[in-house]
mmCIF file of C-alpha atoms and ligand atoms in Angstrom:
data_model
loop_
_atom_site.group_PDB
_atom_site.id
_atom_site.type_symbol
_atom_site.label_atom_id
_atom_site.label_comp_id
_atom_site.label_asym_id
_atom_site.label_seq_id
_atom_site.Cartn_x
_atom_site.Cartn_y
_atom_site.Cartn_z
ATOM 1 C CA MET W 1 30.395 -34.347 112.853
ATOM 2 C CA LYS W 2 32.276 -34.225 115.915
ATOM 3 C CA ILE W 3 32.170 -37.285 117.895
ATOM 4 C CA ASP W 4 30.218 -37.373 121.473
ATOM 5 C CA LYS W 5 32.903 -38.570 124.080
ATOM 6 C CA GLU W 6 29.957 -40.672 125.616
ATOM 7 C CA ASP W 7 30.342 -42.805 122.392
ATOM 8 C CA ILE W 8 33.924 -43.473 122.449
ATOM 9 C CA ILE W 9 33.562 -44.709 125.976
ATOM 10 C CA SER W 10 30.478 -47.106 125.395
ATOM 11 C CA TYR W 11 32.890 -48.517 122.462
ATOM 12 C CA TYR W 12 35.707 -48.967 124.867
ATOM 13 C CA ASN W 13 33.238 -50.914 127.271
ATOM 14 C CA LYS W 14 32.094 -52.965 124.493
ATOM 15 C CA LEU W 15 35.032 -53.608 122.285
ATOM 16 C CA ASP W 16 36.673 -56.891 123.411
ATOM 17 C CA ARG W 17 40.459 -56.479 123.591
ATOM 18 C CA SER W 18 41.125 -60.144 124.182
ATOM 19 C CA LEU W 19 40.727 -60.072 120.241
ATOM 20 C CA PHE W 20 43.880 -57.876 119.577
ATOM 21 C CA MET W 21 45.733 -60.573 122.021
ATOM 22 C CA GLU W 22 47.294 -63.998 121.202
ATOM 23 C CA GLU W 23 48.968 -64.836 124.618
ATOM 24 C CA ASN W 24 47.632 -63.475 127.872
ATOM 25 C CA LYS W 25 44.099 -63.254 126.519
ATOM 26 C CA MET W 26 43.056 -63.781 129.905
ATOM 27 C CA TYR W 27 44.441 -60.712 131.101
ATOM 28 C CA ALA W 28 42.653 -58.428 128.322
ATOM 29 C CA HIS W 29 40.701 -56.558 130.636
ATOM 30 C CA VAL W 30 43.606 -55.892 133.095
ATOM 31 C CA ASP W 31 44.475 -51.963 132.420
ATOM 32 C CA SER W 32 48.354 -52.584 131.438
ATOM 33 C CA PRO W 33 50.030 -52.876 128.307
ATOM 34 C CA PHE W 34 50.922 -56.753 127.028
ATOM 35 C CA PRO W 35 53.420 -57.990 124.776
ATOM 36 C CA ILE W 36 52.533 -58.901 121.373
ATOM 37 C CA GLY W 37 55.843 -60.390 120.091
ATOM 38 C CA TYR W 38 58.648 -58.825 118.477
ATOM 39 C CA GLY W 39 59.506 -56.721 121.520
ATOM 40 C CA GLN W 40 56.208 -54.894 121.282
ATOM 41 C CA THR W 41 53.294 -54.373 123.306
ATOM 42 C CA ILE W 42 49.518 -53.649 122.937
ATOM 43 C CA SER W 43 48.755 -50.337 124.704
ATOM 44 C CA GLN W 44 47.259 -49.660 128.074
ATOM 45 C CA SER W 45 43.655 -49.606 127.428
ATOM 46 C CA SER W 46 42.758 -46.357 129.708
ATOM 47 C CA LEU W 47 45.662 -44.827 127.300
ATOM 48 C CA VAL W 48 43.944 -45.966 124.150
ATOM 49 C CA LEU W 49 40.895 -44.281 125.434
ATOM 50 C CA TYR W 50 42.473 -41.221 126.469
ATOM 51 C CA MET W 51 44.145 -40.727 123.356
ATOM 52 C CA THR W 52 41.529 -41.179 121.326
ATOM 53 C CA ILE W 53 39.235 -38.915 123.471
ATOM 54 C CA ASN W 54 41.771 -36.312 123.124
ATOM 55 C CA LEU W 55 42.548 -36.151 119.382
ATOM 56 C CA ASP W 56 39.238 -34.900 119.023
ATOM 57 C CA ILE W 57 38.292 -36.656 116.089
ATOM 58 C CA ASP W 58 35.426 -35.860 113.471
ATOM 59 C CA SER W 59 33.699 -38.690 111.506
ATOM 60 C CA GLU W 60 34.937 -36.567 108.280
ATOM 61 C CA HIS W 61 38.495 -36.984 109.338
ATOM 62 C CA LYS W 62 41.442 -38.591 107.664
ATOM 63 C CA VAL W 63 43.592 -39.858 110.350
ATOM 64 C CA LEU W 64 47.074 -41.016 110.151
ATOM 65 C CA GLU W 65 48.410 -43.577 113.034
ATOM 66 C CA ILE W 66 51.898 -44.612 113.428
ATOM 67 C CA GLY W 67 52.657 -47.744 115.011
ATOM 68 C CA THR W 68 49.373 -50.084 114.321
ATOM 69 C CA GLY W 69 50.750 -52.883 116.429
ATOM 70 C CA SER W 70 47.959 -55.267 117.340
ATOM 71 C CA GLY W 71 45.434 -52.765 115.586
ATOM 72 C CA TYR W 72 43.935 -52.330 118.897
ATOM 73 C CA GLN W 73 44.065 -48.318 118.645
ATOM 74 C CA SER W 74 43.123 -48.566 114.960
ATOM 75 C CA ALA W 75 39.882 -49.908 115.997
ATOM 76 C CA PHE W 76 38.718 -46.635 117.806
ATOM 77 C CA LEU W 77 40.350 -44.401 115.242
ATOM 78 C CA ALA W 78 38.216 -46.254 112.255
ATOM 79 C CA LYS W 79 35.399 -46.599 114.154
ATOM 80 C CA PHE W 80 35.333 -42.825 114.527
ATOM 81 C CA SER W 81 37.008 -41.044 111.490
ATOM 82 C CA LYS W 82 36.364 -41.145 107.669
ATOM 83 C CA GLU W 83 39.484 -42.815 106.558
ATOM 84 C CA LEU W 84 42.588 -44.270 108.793
ATOM 85 C CA TYR W 85 45.842 -44.493 107.289
ATOM 86 C CA THR W 86 47.973 -46.655 109.429
ATOM 87 C CA VAL W 87 51.630 -47.826 109.494
ATOM 88 C CA GLU W 88 53.513 -50.521 110.915
ATOM 89 C CA ILE W 89 57.243 -51.392 110.668
ATOM 90 C CA ILE W 90 57.137 -55.012 111.532
ATOM 91 C CA GLU W 91 56.076 -57.019 108.947
ATOM 92 C CA PRO W 92 54.276 -59.887 110.905
ATOM 93 C CA LEU W 93 52.647 -57.669 112.936
ATOM 94 C CA TYR W 94 51.112 -55.352 109.885
ATOM 95 C CA LEU W 95 50.045 -58.733 108.317
ATOM 96 C CA LYS W 96 48.042 -59.938 111.417
ATOM 97 C CA ALA W 97 46.594 -56.518 112.190
ATOM 98 C CA LYS W 98 45.333 -55.914 108.638
ATOM 99 C CA LYS W 99 43.930 -59.649 108.601
ATOM 100 C CA ARG W 100 42.178 -58.801 112.253
ATOM 101 C CA LEU W 101 40.635 -55.632 111.316
ATOM 102 C CA SER W 102 39.312 -56.717 108.225
ATOM 103 C CA ALA W 103 37.776 -59.775 110.027
ATOM 104 C CA MET W 104 36.097 -57.290 112.274
ATOM 105 C CA GLY W 105 34.738 -55.776 109.142
ATOM 106 C CA PHE W 106 36.545 -52.390 108.864
ATOM 107 C CA ASP W 107 36.741 -51.327 105.451
ATOM 108 C CA ASN W 108 38.124 -47.789 105.631
ATOM 109 C CA ILE W 109 41.652 -48.514 106.874
ATOM 110 C CA GLU W 110 44.574 -48.424 104.512
ATOM 111 C CA TYR W 111 47.704 -50.369 106.091
ATOM 112 C CA LYS W 112 51.115 -49.500 105.227
ATOM 113 C CA LEU W 113 54.387 -51.446 106.047
ATOM 114 C CA GLY W 114 57.217 -49.377 106.584
ATOM 115 C CA ASN W 115 58.749 -46.389 108.763
ATOM 116 C CA GLY W 116 56.214 -44.350 110.063
ATOM 117 C CA SER W 117 58.362 -41.602 110.797
ATOM 118 C CA PHE W 118 58.147 -40.295 107.166
ATOM 119 C CA GLY W 119 54.605 -40.643 107.388
ATOM 120 C CA TRP W 120 52.577 -41.222 104.432
ATOM 121 C CA ILE W 121 53.250 -38.524 102.046
ATOM 122 C CA GLU W 122 50.700 -39.812 99.118
ATOM 123 C CA LYS W 123 48.057 -39.752 101.083
ATOM 124 C CA SER W 124 48.742 -36.411 103.087
ATOM 125 C CA PRO W 125 47.478 -34.007 104.539
ATOM 126 C CA PHE W 126 46.027 -35.492 107.559
ATOM 127 C CA ASP W 127 43.603 -33.995 110.009
ATOM 128 C CA ARG W 128 44.593 -35.849 112.952
ATOM 129 C CA ILE W 129 47.985 -37.833 113.494
ATOM 130 C CA ILE W 130 48.511 -40.345 116.378
ATOM 131 C CA VAL W 131 51.781 -41.816 116.932
ATOM 132 C CA THR W 132 51.959 -44.989 119.310
ATOM 133 C CA ALA W 133 55.724 -45.199 119.825
ATOM 134 C CA ALA W 134 57.928 -43.116 121.846
ATOM 135 C CA ALA W 135 60.092 -40.636 119.715
ATOM 136 C CA GLY W 136 63.419 -38.895 120.428
ATOM 137 C CA ASN W 137 61.959 -35.637 118.709
ATOM 138 C CA ILE W 138 58.961 -35.064 116.682
ATOM 139 C CA PRO W 139 59.421 -35.976 113.093
ATOM 140 C CA GLU W 140 59.383 -33.113 110.893
ATOM 141 C CA MET W 141 57.441 -35.009 108.182
ATOM 142 C CA LEU W 142 54.870 -35.725 110.232
ATOM 143 C CA ILE W 143 54.518 -31.963 111.019
ATOM 144 C CA GLU W 144 54.435 -31.375 107.238
ATOM 145 C CA GLN W 145 51.712 -33.609 106.894
ATOM 146 C CA LEU W 146 49.392 -32.213 109.161
ATOM 147 C CA ALA W 147 46.403 -30.253 107.530
ATOM 148 C CA PRO W 148 45.798 -26.857 108.585
ATOM 149 C CA LEU W 149 43.534 -27.166 112.053
ATOM 150 C CA GLY W 150 45.287 -30.616 112.293
ATOM 151 C CA LYS W 151 46.068 -32.206 115.618
ATOM 152 C CA MET W 152 48.753 -34.609 116.358
ATOM 153 C CA ILE W 153 49.704 -36.612 119.577
ATOM 154 C CA ILE W 154 52.864 -37.958 119.811
ATOM 155 C CA PRO W 155 54.719 -39.435 122.847
ATOM 156 C CA VAL W 156 58.419 -37.742 123.179
ATOM 157 C CA GLY W 157 61.347 -38.866 125.332
ATOM 158 C CA GLU W 158 63.301 -41.579 126.620
ATOM 159 C CA ILE W 159 62.352 -43.943 129.248
ATOM 160 C CA TRP W 160 59.154 -41.916 130.244
ATOM 161 C CA GLN W 161 57.528 -39.899 127.619
ATOM 162 C CA ARG W 162 55.544 -36.690 127.782
ATOM 163 C CA LEU W 163 52.299 -36.888 125.670
ATOM 164 C CA VAL W 164 52.773 -33.804 123.374
ATOM 165 C CA PHE W 165 49.799 -32.486 121.439
ATOM 166 C CA VAL W 166 50.661 -30.567 118.428
ATOM 167 C CA THR W 167 48.419 -28.302 116.564
ATOM 168 C CA LYS W 168 48.411 -26.363 113.349
ATOM 169 C CA ASP W 169 46.647 -23.389 112.870
ATOM 170 C CA ILE W 170 44.743 -22.351 109.672
ATOM 171 C CA ASP W 171 47.949 -20.205 108.804
ATOM 172 C CA GLY W 172 50.000 -23.238 109.417
ATOM 173 C CA ARG W 173 51.749 -22.252 112.451
ATOM 174 C CA ILE W 174 52.674 -24.672 114.668
ATOM 175 C CA SER W 175 51.933 -25.004 118.675
ATOM 176 C CA TYR W 176 52.813 -27.506 121.434
ATOM 177 C CA GLN W 177 51.503 -28.308 124.589
ATOM 178 C CA ASN W 178 52.882 -30.890 126.844
ATOM 179 C CA ASP W 179 50.294 -33.479 128.442
ATOM 180 C CA ILE W 180 50.730 -36.280 130.688
ATOM 181 C CA SER W 181 53.548 -38.429 131.448
ATOM 182 C CA VAL W 182 53.434 -42.065 129.576
ATOM 183 C CA ARG W 183 55.679 -44.983 128.940
ATOM 184 C CA PHE W 184 55.584 -46.576 125.403
ATOM 185 C CA VAL W 185 57.914 -48.717 123.327
ATOM 186 C CA LYS W 186 60.241 -46.682 121.171
ATOM 187 C CA LEU W 187 59.643 -45.561 117.690
ATOM 188 C CA VAL W 188 62.214 -47.643 115.393
HETATM 189 N N1 SAH J 1 48.378 -48.601 119.689
HETATM 190 C C1 SAH J 1 49.187 -50.070 119.129
HETATM 191 C C2 SAH J 1 50.801 -49.876 119.879
HETATM 192 C C3 SAH J 1 51.552 -50.940 119.564
HETATM 193 S S1 SAH J 1 53.362 -50.284 120.011
HETATM 194 C C4 SAH J 1 48.359 -50.950 120.131
HETATM 195 O O1 SAH J 1 47.808 -51.037 121.079
HETATM 196 O O2 SAH J 1 48.702 -52.287 119.712
HETATM 197 C C5 SAH J 1 53.924 -49.838 118.919
HETATM 198 C C6 SAH J 1 54.086 -50.171 117.726
HETATM 199 O O3 SAH J 1 55.039 -49.061 116.866
HETATM 200 C C7 SAH J 1 54.827 -51.329 117.444
HETATM 201 O O4 SAH J 1 53.983 -52.416 116.839
HETATM 202 C C8 SAH J 1 56.177 -51.248 116.563
HETATM 203 O O5 SAH J 1 56.400 -52.251 115.980
HETATM 204 C C9 SAH J 1 55.576 -49.935 115.914
HETATM 205 N N2 SAH J 1 56.578 -48.778 115.377
HETATM 206 C C10 SAH J 1 57.785 -48.498 115.944
HETATM 207 N N3 SAH J 1 58.703 -47.980 115.307
HETATM 208 C C11 SAH J 1 57.717 -47.912 114.375
HETATM 209 C C12 SAH J 1 58.172 -46.906 113.120
HETATM 210 N N4 SAH J 1 59.132 -46.022 112.852
HETATM 211 N N5 SAH J 1 57.353 -46.726 112.148
HETATM 212 C C13 SAH J 1 56.031 -47.456 112.309
HETATM 213 N N6 SAH J 1 55.950 -48.212 113.250
HETATM 214 C C14 SAH J 1 56.654 -48.422 114.301
#
């Protein structure tokens, strides 16, 4: 079933972002990224909302997320899809997010420690892919792991990036659409 935008917005208003932060908890309501250690940040909240809405998730979808980070974006994806597969390259962040999201009751998430540029081949194809760190160019393996009629959102560029929507049609043809300008930490 297609997800109603209003449901995502009401979850956004309800979800306590401070649960995903350790320092700066008192700033959780401020719409800005904040450090979560290891040179990484929890994404700006309005951008998490924007990306979740524009990913066009369905309750039957299998979703791949690259860059678990704090798990804040993961919560939205797991809430509104069937299964979430999330990959994080920094071990302490991977461990903390796993513990945090499990404690919150999410039971439809699989976690992986590794380089997300390679995707998660054993679990592919994915209906939706979201990358929450900036890529110099779009990893070919992620495009390959996108299902027909799939959609991917990825920030592409150097210091500032362009959010790029990648879609695959029923015959496997790829198209790219440039969207808003954003600023994410770099994909390692
Ligand atoms: N949506 C997350 C964003 C975290 S920042 C949040 O709101 O918390 C981006 C994350 O991507 C960081 O945790 C970083 O460690 C991770 N990352 C960077 N390069 C990666 C890679 N190649 N594979 C997997 N994760 C990566």
